[in-house]
Amino acid sequence: MKAQVDADFWQGKRVFLTGHTGFKGSWLSLWLAHMGAVVKGYALAPPTTPALFEVAEVAKVMESDIGDIRDLDRLTRSMTEFNPDIVIHMAAQALVRLSYSEPLATYSTNVMGTLHVLEAARLCPSLRAIVNVTTDKCYENREWEWGYREHEAMGGHDPYSNSKGCAELITSAYRNSFFNKPDSPALGSARAGNVIGGGDWATDRLIPDILRAFEKAEPVVIRNPQATRPWQHVLEPLSGYLVLAQALCQQGQQHAEGWNFGPRDEDVEPVEWILDQMVRSWGNGASWQLDAGDHPHEAKYLKLDISKARTHLHWSPSWRLHQTLDKIIAWQRAWLANQDMHTYSINEIKQ
């Protein structure tokens, strides 16, 4: 039995979503609104130009509050005035290489920002569930070939990964200290892999870099073609967050833990495999080449064990990696052809 995102459950639910203007947040906002949830987002302005939030006209289906999670008073006002049933915390500084040049901003956003969200959540009387979204990189990376499980040690080599490990420790402390009674909101954390999909224009991220090069008819320059990551379409982990939130609301504290949401084992592929697939799919003389320069440390091998989510949430991914890459290129071509990307994206969610 595969768990389903239950549209009836979400109908009329009041959802406070941080990070709604980002790539993942925009997709999740569209999905929630499409199911009839009442959504309020709190985030900085869209981080890129163009941005999915604007291209897909996300603001027209939700309430959007542009603010900083590092501003505790403003965040608390925004959340408590809305009085949500569910909080999904996704706002973050989410780029590994940027964390080397901006470590203070990375820690203040990912650590203190998470503290602020949980503090504000304590003041919401109707709140039933909190999902704190972190990352697969929260684990102490041993470069081993099997998947990390939810009980593995937190860690992280770079400031981004380490800050997300810290956010997981904060989540555990707040769960044990403040959200641990039968009538308390149930607090779970979600750890997903490298999400990819249409509408991502972030800098220094594989798929956007590939598509930018393709559009300019230039070779894609790659620094680490053998790096292996748990690649998955953005809608896969989002479905996991929604299924987890449903379980937290319906079964309470028994699911108030950390959860991995990743791809099938057979879809964990190196960067080189992704490149070759996308080059073939795009055509038009697309190509890639190696960047031989010096670069900051990044993990070479990273994989998640999703057995716990399969067994206890009955969640599993829907699309294979080759399907995901085809859908990304189809989305990009639709955008380049000036199609209605709000409708296009909703149709992709329906699929």
Steps between C-alpha positions, in 0.01 A plus 500: 500500500638838398404802710313768314492873551137534613341806338195464726723529807652825375170662399462806726814430708683816602867452405779742592791439263840663538714526188200518266677721244780250437509215250363228730273741684337620179422144389360416845289817509344410164428145618345605831282767342391260226372262773302779666732582790506857630869587465701785648863524400778684683834547323743741345425624149558246223872420496554488123398675179308338346335313789239226505298701754446768235507288183226271636306789664505331838397811694152498346403179686630584851580774751862605464687678780850614401713488813813353658487200738790662686254771611333321793240769580380536142492124440308444824240763408457355153456143625282565804265734312444222245460233772590197285403136534832394345843667471744387231839663544704510179670843506877455490833601354520182294822518293818322608748720316329824608535385861880523465482867401208588732531275807346750744189548286476123453508424873277791600236395247516123542558484876348814655230510232391148596498599869281799415250286307471253788467778757223666298329162456476460879262797505249364245198346679357314199828345388497121457816419303840644408723368223854638511673442166876455523718303255674170429824690569419529872673163557866463590620392155720189505513465118364147534302325228184417696222739591489707817226405742309735728691401816844578351707779658437858397800694369598668178837610359401837352305781671177420313499129584612564856235768556234251392640243741466768769139563391427128546644510853284804579195319367574202724544724805174687437315174436620358832458821697188673365315282247497170690150474649204316343320831438814684375559566132696206354843606369671301224804574286544412133835429334497497121767462238594716204169618362475589133214617283363767273521859618832489684726793408734489800868573445758229549251213479536221248173501303471881469866518392437232236190673361666843493786357296262317265301819434822688414624209284809476722663190655397430860809541722498243782734486800425150636343259247540198732310654794197287583187644657145383579346686204119523498227709343398783732146362528628173651624637835213751506261204488695358794464821700125500436460133593707563817286801594187289452642230729606754764149643506320166497727281715683764700820433690570151362629661177675796669849401386749555218414354157700447181335561164722394213503312169515129431848351540523442126445873433804617698725600211817708448496848348649357180195276447264798543701702249503228237123448532423871473739556211322225306154627591574866416686429173600801291871437552484513883823391673698517826863530610703471821598802710848415628529794745520491882167479686384484864434157651175329410400144584561259213248235600169551676200270521190473719334187638122550463396168659341675798275721285408200281411285802329744737362773271451272196673769295715430195608702195283493186729601213825342384797730448486486119132607515594787730766629261256482208241696698755768588588554136132500400425762770790716384395481136142592597629806686720601207190469278312746728241247613281561809738357760247517785272258315793295370639457851162405648465236227841362593385474862188315387719252310 
